[in-house]
mmCIF file of C-alpha atoms and ligand atoms in Angstrom:
data_model
loop_
_atom_site.group_PDB
_atom_site.id
_atom_site.type_symbol
_atom_site.label_atom_id
_atom_site.label_comp_id
_atom_site.label_asym_id
_atom_site.label_seq_id
_atom_site.Cartn_x
_atom_site.Cartn_y
_atom_site.Cartn_z
ATOM 1 C CA MET N 241 -30.184 -58.764 50.872
ATOM 2 C CA LYS N 242 -33.838 -60.081 51.268
ATOM 3 C CA ARG N 243 -34.933 -58.184 53.987
ATOM 4 C CA ALA N 244 -33.789 -54.711 52.189
ATOM 5 C CA THR N 245 -35.387 -56.142 48.929
ATOM 6 C CA SER N 246 -38.908 -56.615 50.696
ATOM 7 C CA GLU N 247 -38.750 -53.318 52.327
ATOM 8 C CA LEU N 248 -38.239 -51.196 49.032
ATOM 9 C CA VAL N 249 -40.767 -53.270 47.364
ATOM 10 C CA ARG N 250 -42.785 -52.401 49.995
ATOM 11 C CA ARG N 251 -42.005 -48.739 50.241
ATOM 12 C CA LEU N 252 -42.260 -48.527 46.284
ATOM 13 C CA ASP N 253 -45.957 -49.481 46.704
ATOM 14 C CA GLY N 254 -46.122 -50.432 43.035
ATOM 15 C CA LEU N 255 -43.707 -47.919 41.305
ATOM 16 C CA MET N 256 -41.431 -50.609 39.045
ATOM 17 C CA PRO N 257 -38.480 -48.249 38.029
ATOM 18 C CA GLU N 258 -35.708 -49.642 35.510
ATOM 19 C CA THR N 259 -33.717 -46.842 35.915
ATOM 20 C CA ALA N 260 -31.696 -46.395 38.624
ATOM 21 C CA LEU N 261 -29.241 -43.163 39.258
ATOM 22 C CA VAL N 262 -26.296 -43.122 41.799
ATOM 23 C CA LEU N 263 -25.542 -39.485 42.631
ATOM 24 C CA GLY N 264 -22.221 -38.513 43.211
ATOM 25 C CA SER N 265 -20.492 -35.963 45.745
ATOM 26 C CA GLY N 266 -22.444 -32.479 45.504
ATOM 27 C CA LEU N 267 -25.057 -33.965 42.914
ATOM 28 C CA GLY N 268 -27.849 -34.460 45.302
ATOM 29 C CA GLY N 269 -29.517 -31.472 43.998
ATOM 30 C CA LEU N 270 -30.949 -33.740 41.237
ATOM 31 C CA VAL N 271 -33.189 -35.464 43.547
ATOM 32 C CA SER N 272 -35.335 -32.335 43.797
ATOM 33 C CA GLN N 273 -36.062 -33.293 39.989
ATOM 34 C CA ILE N 274 -38.187 -36.277 41.231
ATOM 35 C CA ASP N 275 -41.404 -36.081 41.128
ATOM 36 C CA ALA N 276 -44.030 -37.905 43.779
ATOM 37 C CA PRO N 277 -40.410 -38.573 45.749
ATOM 38 C CA VAL N 278 -40.489 -41.578 48.239
ATOM 39 C CA HIS N 279 -37.385 -41.137 50.744
ATOM 40 C CA VAL N 280 -35.996 -44.189 52.452
ATOM 41 C CA PRO N 281 -33.030 -43.752 54.417
ATOM 42 C CA TYR N 282 -30.610 -46.481 54.174
ATOM 43 C CA ARG N 283 -30.648 -47.126 57.748
ATOM 44 C CA ASP N 284 -33.677 -48.632 56.920
ATOM 45 C CA LEU N 285 -32.599 -50.791 54.400
ATOM 46 C CA GLU N 286 -30.955 -53.630 55.837
ATOM 47 C CA GLY N 287 -27.227 -53.823 54.602
ATOM 48 C CA PHE N 288 -27.257 -50.394 52.941
ATOM 49 C CA PRO N 289 -24.037 -48.849 53.618
ATOM 50 C CA GLN N 290 -24.078 -45.735 56.239
ATOM 51 C CA GLY N 291 -22.107 -43.471 54.418
ATOM 52 C CA GLY N 292 -20.051 -40.743 55.924
ATOM 53 C CA VAL N 293 -18.700 -38.405 53.593
ATOM 54 C CA SER N 294 -20.087 -34.709 53.691
ATOM 55 C CA GLY N 295 -21.930 -33.778 50.439
ATOM 56 C CA HIS N 296 -23.309 -37.502 50.573
ATOM 57 C CA ALA N 297 -26.940 -37.901 51.923
ATOM 58 C CA GLY N 298 -27.183 -41.483 52.065
ATOM 59 C CA GLU N 299 -30.885 -41.963 51.104
ATOM 60 C CA LEU N 300 -32.813 -43.555 48.622
ATOM 61 C CA VAL N 301 -35.513 -41.656 46.623
ATOM 62 C CA ALA N 302 -37.837 -43.364 44.358
ATOM 63 C CA GLY N 303 -40.396 -41.156 42.085
ATOM 64 C CA THR N 304 -40.286 -40.247 38.563
ATOM 65 C CA ILE N 305 -38.631 -37.798 36.299
ATOM 66 C CA ALA N 306 -40.140 -36.694 33.366
ATOM 67 C CA GLY N 307 -42.759 -39.500 33.477
ATOM 68 C CA THR N 308 -40.331 -42.074 33.778
ATOM 69 C CA PRO N 309 -40.114 -44.424 37.286
ATOM 70 C CA VAL N 310 -36.492 -43.966 38.800
ATOM 71 C CA ILE N 311 -34.802 -44.888 41.792
ATOM 72 C CA ALA N 312 -31.790 -42.402 42.773
ATOM 73 C CA LEU N 313 -29.403 -43.689 45.330
ATOM 74 C CA SER N 314 -28.579 -40.178 47.124
ATOM 75 C CA GLY N 315 -24.825 -40.842 48.108
ATOM 76 C CA ARG N 316 -22.742 -43.920 47.844
ATOM 77 C CA VAL N 317 -20.210 -45.090 49.863
ATOM 78 C CA HIS N 318 -16.329 -45.115 48.403
ATOM 79 C CA TYR N 319 -13.282 -47.508 48.612
ATOM 80 C CA TYR N 320 -11.718 -45.011 50.632
ATOM 81 C CA GLU N 321 -14.046 -44.828 53.361
ATOM 82 C CA HIS N 322 -13.589 -48.047 55.023
ATOM 83 C CA GLY N 323 -11.039 -50.199 52.187
ATOM 84 C CA LYS N 324 -14.157 -52.037 50.809
ATOM 85 C CA ALA N 325 -14.221 -51.799 46.922
ATOM 86 C CA ASP N 326 -17.524 -54.129 47.167
ATOM 87 C CA ALA N 327 -19.384 -51.397 49.268
ATOM 88 C CA MET N 328 -22.097 -50.677 46.738
ATOM 89 C CA ARG N 329 -22.325 -54.246 46.055
ATOM 90 C CA LEU N 330 -25.635 -55.003 48.092
ATOM 91 C CA PRO N 331 -27.414 -51.827 47.103
ATOM 92 C CA LEU N 332 -27.037 -52.614 43.766
ATOM 93 C CA GLU N 333 -28.057 -56.195 44.012
ATOM 94 C CA VAL N 334 -31.353 -54.767 45.675
ATOM 95 C CA LEU N 335 -31.761 -52.630 43.004
ATOM 96 C CA LYS N 336 -31.693 -55.563 40.365
ATOM 97 C CA ALA N 337 -33.771 -57.590 42.783
ATOM 98 C CA VAL N 338 -36.651 -54.737 42.531
ATOM 99 C CA GLY N 339 -36.492 -54.632 38.551
ATOM 100 C CA VAL N 340 -33.807 -52.108 37.960
ATOM 101 C CA ARG N 341 -32.107 -52.981 34.526
ATOM 102 C CA ARG N 342 -29.942 -49.844 33.683
ATOM 103 C CA LEU N 343 -27.893 -47.627 36.001
ATOM 104 C CA ILE N 344 -26.840 -44.180 35.548
ATOM 105 C CA LEU N 345 -23.876 -43.371 37.729
ATOM 106 C CA THR N 346 -22.520 -39.425 38.369
ATOM 107 C CA ASN N 347 -19.715 -38.411 40.161
ATOM 108 C CA ALA N 348 -17.763 -35.403 40.771
ATOM 109 C CA ALA N 349 -14.289 -35.136 39.145
ATOM 110 C CA GLY N 350 -11.139 -33.459 38.477
ATOM 111 C CA SER N 351 -10.143 -32.550 34.485
ATOM 112 C CA LEU N 352 -7.029 -33.279 32.864
ATOM 113 C CA ARG N 353 -8.153 -31.215 29.620
ATOM 114 C CA GLN N 354 -7.758 -27.486 29.145
ATOM 115 C CA ASP N 355 -11.100 -27.558 27.224
ATOM 116 C CA LEU N 356 -12.728 -29.533 29.847
ATOM 117 C CA PRO N 357 -13.062 -26.446 32.565
ATOM 118 C CA PRO N 358 -14.990 -26.818 35.807
ATOM 119 C CA GLY N 359 -18.744 -26.491 35.230
ATOM 120 C CA SER N 360 -18.366 -28.962 32.269
ATOM 121 C CA VAL N 361 -20.224 -32.405 32.206
ATOM 122 C CA MET N 362 -18.476 -35.763 30.437
ATOM 123 C CA MET N 363 -20.046 -38.523 29.163
ATOM 124 C CA ILE N 364 -17.681 -41.470 30.638
ATOM 125 C CA THR N 365 -16.861 -43.752 27.657
ATOM 126 C CA ASP N 366 -14.099 -45.710 29.233
ATOM 127 C CA HIS N 367 -12.079 -46.094 32.461
ATOM 128 C CA ILE N 368 -8.709 -47.141 33.581
ATOM 129 C CA ASN N 369 -8.458 -48.786 36.781
ATOM 130 C CA TRP N 370 -4.933 -49.049 38.109
ATOM 131 C CA SER N 371 -5.959 -48.659 41.911
ATOM 132 C CA GLY N 372 -5.433 -52.144 42.023
ATOM 133 C CA MET N 373 -8.668 -52.969 43.911
ATOM 134 C CA ASN N 374 -11.822 -54.720 42.267
ATOM 135 C CA PRO N 375 -15.289 -55.204 43.776
ATOM 136 C CA LEU N 376 -14.617 -58.445 42.578
ATOM 137 C CA ILE N 377 -12.314 -59.665 44.576
ATOM 138 C CA GLY N 378 -13.187 -62.594 46.792
ATOM 139 C CA GLU N 379 -16.004 -63.660 44.272
ATOM 140 C CA GLU N 380 -15.862 -67.085 43.852
ATOM 141 C CA SER N 381 -17.995 -68.267 41.077
ATOM 142 C CA ASP N 382 -16.613 -67.956 37.388
ATOM 143 C CA ALA N 383 -19.127 -64.969 36.851
ATOM 144 C CA ARG N 384 -16.284 -63.094 38.473
ATOM 145 C CA PHE N 385 -14.454 -62.788 35.206
ATOM 146 C CA VAL N 386 -16.625 -60.055 33.723
ATOM 147 C CA GLY N 387 -15.717 -58.969 30.155
ATOM 148 C CA MET N 388 -15.239 -54.873 30.200
ATOM 149 C CA THR N 389 -14.617 -54.246 26.507
ATOM 150 C CA ALA N 390 -18.356 -52.847 26.390
ATOM 151 C CA ALA N 391 -18.644 -51.649 29.937
ATOM 152 C CA TYR N 392 -20.646 -48.559 28.793
ATOM 153 C CA ASP N 393 -23.629 -49.278 26.980
ATOM 154 C CA ALA N 394 -22.961 -47.981 23.609
ATOM 155 C CA GLU N 395 -26.700 -47.693 22.868
ATOM 156 C CA MET N 396 -27.325 -45.652 26.278
ATOM 157 C CA ALA N 397 -24.656 -43.443 25.400
ATOM 158 C CA ALA N 398 -25.906 -42.741 21.453
ATOM 159 C CA GLY N 399 -29.338 -41.945 23.188
ATOM 160 C CA PHE N 400 -27.441 -39.145 25.622
ATOM 161 C CA ARG N 401 -25.282 -37.917 22.774
ATOM 162 C CA ALA N 402 -28.591 -37.463 20.697
ATOM 163 C CA CYS N 403 -30.211 -35.972 23.262
ATOM 164 C CA ALA N 404 -27.558 -33.357 24.560
ATOM 165 C CA GLU N 405 -27.328 -32.298 20.784
ATOM 166 C CA ARG N 406 -30.851 -31.877 20.313
ATOM 167 C CA HIS N 407 -31.330 -29.776 23.630
ATOM 168 C CA GLY N 408 -28.023 -27.660 22.692
ATOM 169 C CA ILE N 409 -26.676 -29.140 25.875
ATOM 170 C CA ALA N 410 -22.574 -29.025 25.726
ATOM 171 C CA LEU N 411 -21.730 -33.061 26.742
ATOM 172 C CA ALA N 412 -17.758 -33.636 26.329
ATOM 173 C CA GLU N 413 -16.974 -37.546 26.242
ATOM 174 C CA GLY N 414 -13.586 -39.139 27.905
ATOM 175 C CA VAL N 415 -11.890 -41.567 29.886
ATOM 176 C CA TYR N 416 -12.136 -41.841 33.649
ATOM 177 C CA MET N 417 -9.307 -42.811 36.070
ATOM 178 C CA TRP N 418 -10.035 -44.217 39.392
ATOM 179 C CA PHE N 419 -7.704 -43.201 42.013
ATOM 180 C CA SER N 420 -8.651 -44.467 45.743
ATOM 181 C CA GLY N 421 -8.504 -41.398 47.069
ATOM 182 C CA PRO N 422 -8.739 -39.845 49.796
ATOM 183 C CA SER N 423 -5.797 -37.953 49.080
ATOM 184 C CA PHE N 424 -5.921 -35.870 45.780
ATOM 185 C CA GLU N 425 -3.742 -36.849 43.332
ATOM 186 C CA THR N 426 -0.086 -35.347 43.138
ATOM 187 C CA PRO N 427 0.938 -33.093 40.143
ATOM 188 C CA ALA N 428 2.927 -35.973 38.704
ATOM 189 C CA GLU N 429 0.124 -38.554 38.905
ATOM 190 C CA ILE N 430 -1.972 -36.181 36.896
ATOM 191 C CA ARG N 431 0.678 -35.879 34.122
ATOM 192 C CA ALA N 432 0.881 -39.749 34.530
ATOM 193 C CA ALA N 433 -2.634 -40.204 33.876
ATOM 194 C CA ARG N 434 -2.691 -37.834 31.122
ATOM 195 C CA ILE N 435 0.080 -39.631 29.364
ATOM 196 C CA LEU N 436 -2.216 -43.249 30.027
ATOM 197 C CA GLY N 437 -4.977 -41.515 28.284
ATOM 198 C CA ALA N 438 -7.224 -40.298 31.277
ATOM 199 C CA ASP N 439 -9.240 -37.218 30.509
ATOM 200 C CA ALA N 440 -10.801 -37.069 34.281
ATOM 201 C CA VAL N 441 -9.573 -38.513 37.664
ATOM 202 C CA GLY N 442 -11.853 -39.070 40.468
ATOM 203 C CA MET N 443 -12.507 -41.560 43.239
ATOM 204 C CA SER N 444 -15.463 -43.725 42.674
ATOM 205 C CA THR N 445 -17.819 -44.964 40.165
ATOM 206 C CA VAL N 446 -15.208 -47.844 38.495
ATOM 207 C CA PRO N 447 -16.301 -50.133 41.404
ATOM 208 C CA GLU N 448 -20.053 -49.726 40.563
ATOM 209 C CA VAL N 449 -19.016 -49.956 37.006
ATOM 210 C CA ILE N 450 -17.651 -53.333 37.465
ATOM 211 C CA LEU N 451 -20.550 -54.950 39.849
ATOM 212 C CA GLY N 452 -23.080 -53.209 37.435
ATOM 213 C CA ARG N 453 -21.548 -55.458 34.634
ATOM 214 C CA PHE N 454 -21.233 -58.457 36.641
ATOM 215 C CA LEU N 455 -25.012 -57.791 37.361
ATOM 216 C CA GLY N 456 -25.571 -57.817 33.813
ATOM 217 C CA LEU N 457 -27.245 -54.039 33.947
ATOM 218 C CA GLY N 458 -26.822 -51.573 31.393
ATOM 219 C CA LEU N 459 -24.544 -48.609 32.252
ATOM 220 C CA ALA N 460 -24.057 -44.845 31.731
ATOM 221 C CA ALA N 461 -21.730 -42.549 33.704
ATOM 222 C CA PHE N 462 -21.185 -38.796 33.951
ATOM 223 C CA SER N 463 -18.454 -37.179 35.198
ATOM 224 C CA VAL N 464 -19.303 -33.217 36.619
ATOM 225 C CA ILE N 465 -15.641 -31.363 36.464
ATOM 226 C CA THR N 466 -15.349 -29.486 39.521
ATOM 227 C CA ASN N 467 -11.653 -28.645 38.970
ATOM 228 C CA PHE N 468 -8.528 -29.248 37.252
ATOM 229 C CA GLY N 469 -6.167 -31.542 38.289
ATOM 230 C CA ALA N 470 -3.425 -31.315 40.852
ATOM 231 C CA GLY N 471 -0.769 -29.248 39.375
ATOM 232 C CA MET N 472 -2.538 -27.557 36.373
ATOM 233 C CA THR N 473 -3.435 -24.443 37.871
ATOM 234 C CA GLY N 474 -1.268 -24.188 40.750
ATOM 235 C CA ALA N 475 -4.157 -24.225 43.382
ATOM 236 C CA GLU N 476 -4.365 -26.631 45.971
ATOM 237 C CA LEU N 477 -7.818 -28.817 45.951
ATOM 238 C CA SER N 478 -10.063 -29.362 48.688
ATOM 239 C CA HIS N 479 -13.180 -31.117 49.034
ATOM 240 C CA GLY N 480 -14.723 -27.857 49.910
ATOM 241 C CA GLU N 481 -14.373 -26.913 46.306
ATOM 242 C CA THR N 482 -15.581 -30.297 45.001
ATOM 243 C CA LYS N 483 -18.929 -29.166 46.809
ATOM 244 C CA GLU N 484 -19.007 -26.053 45.936
ATOM 245 C CA MET N 485 -18.629 -26.448 42.069
ATOM 246 C CA ALA N 486 -20.605 -29.646 41.598
ATOM 247 C CA PRO N 487 -23.965 -27.979 41.592
ATOM 248 C CA ARG N 488 -22.770 -25.923 38.890
ATOM 249 C CA GLY N 489 -22.046 -28.916 36.049
ATOM 250 C CA GLY N 490 -24.879 -30.993 38.102
ATOM 251 C CA GLU N 491 -27.412 -28.361 36.791
ATOM 252 C CA VAL N 492 -26.428 -29.288 33.334
ATOM 253 C CA LEU N 493 -26.697 -32.755 33.987
ATOM 254 C CA SER N 494 -29.823 -32.477 35.648
ATOM 255 C CA ARG N 495 -31.029 -30.923 32.203
ATOM 256 C CA LEU N 496 -29.710 -33.426 30.096
ATOM 257 C CA LEU N 497 -31.117 -36.431 32.308
ATOM 258 C CA VAL N 498 -34.569 -34.787 32.599
ATOM 259 C CA ALA N 499 -34.375 -34.697 28.624
ATOM 260 C CA ALA N 500 -33.337 -38.296 28.033
ATOM 261 C CA LEU N 501 -35.579 -39.574 30.622
ATOM 262 C CA GLY N 502 -38.531 -37.862 29.135
ATOM 263 C CA GLU N 503 -37.724 -39.186 25.967
ATOM 264 C CA ARG N 504 -38.145 -42.738 27.197
ATOM 265 C CA ASN N 505 -42.055 -42.073 27.363
HETATM 266 N N1 HPA S 141 -9.166 -35.831 41.827
HETATM 267 C C1 HPA S 141 -9.914 -36.909 42.353
HETATM 268 N N2 HPA S 141 -11.094 -36.780 42.653
HETATM 269 C C2 HPA S 141 -11.744 -35.748 42.334
HETATM 270 C C3 HPA S 141 -11.478 -34.810 42.046
HETATM 271 C C4 HPA S 141 -9.951 -34.628 41.543
HETATM 272 O O1 HPA S 141 -9.017 -33.879 41.107
HETATM 273 N N3 HPA S 141 -12.356 -33.501 41.857
HETATM 274 C C5 HPA S 141 -13.235 -34.178 42.328
HETATM 275 N N4 HPA S 141 -13.157 -35.578 42.571
#
């Protein structure tokens, strides 16, 4: 971690972002919003995961968005790639070590609500982790007993909500349920998820939220809806559809993030 941290500090060349973004499947387009970007491939940062999912670039991009210094992780590693729920622990620890205080997580997700069609953006206000996995399994300190009552920072959420309203950006809110993937859910699982109180389902983000709380970072998270959940329309789901549809909602989310980060100045 020390080597990756000092290499990143060197590459940042004095830039000191307090905000980091994690960009999900098909959302790498947000990188184009970063001014004066410095691209650092994960392979240059010791211990950073080498992701292998198409639609995920695997690089860190630092710069400014609307004048606010940011670091974006374009490409994350998922539990389903290697069976490691803590795959993102080292990158998040490095971000914290270089001064990041706030984490904005993004993902592509399936919708469980008719009023949340593909192309919508949902701010995650809470989550359900029924995967049985946890990135803190194996952590030995008492710090592993992380409180999750206020996992998603209420102040950050209020800021995004108000910003969306001011700019006329449609922003839904709801509960995200983590499924391990990589197979998509069955229609019965989607019906169960709805009964349990979920609004969207996906294969990421929750491990990073738990790790982020563990590290004391402020957290906000957004789902870009790429499809209705399995069985809701009769259509089969595919990663191709996720990649094709994510940029649509991704464009809305970009506008929101640019507006919100601009207001931080
Ligand atoms: N399920 C799980 N993950 C997803 C989905 C989905 O329907 N769509 C995009 N990511």
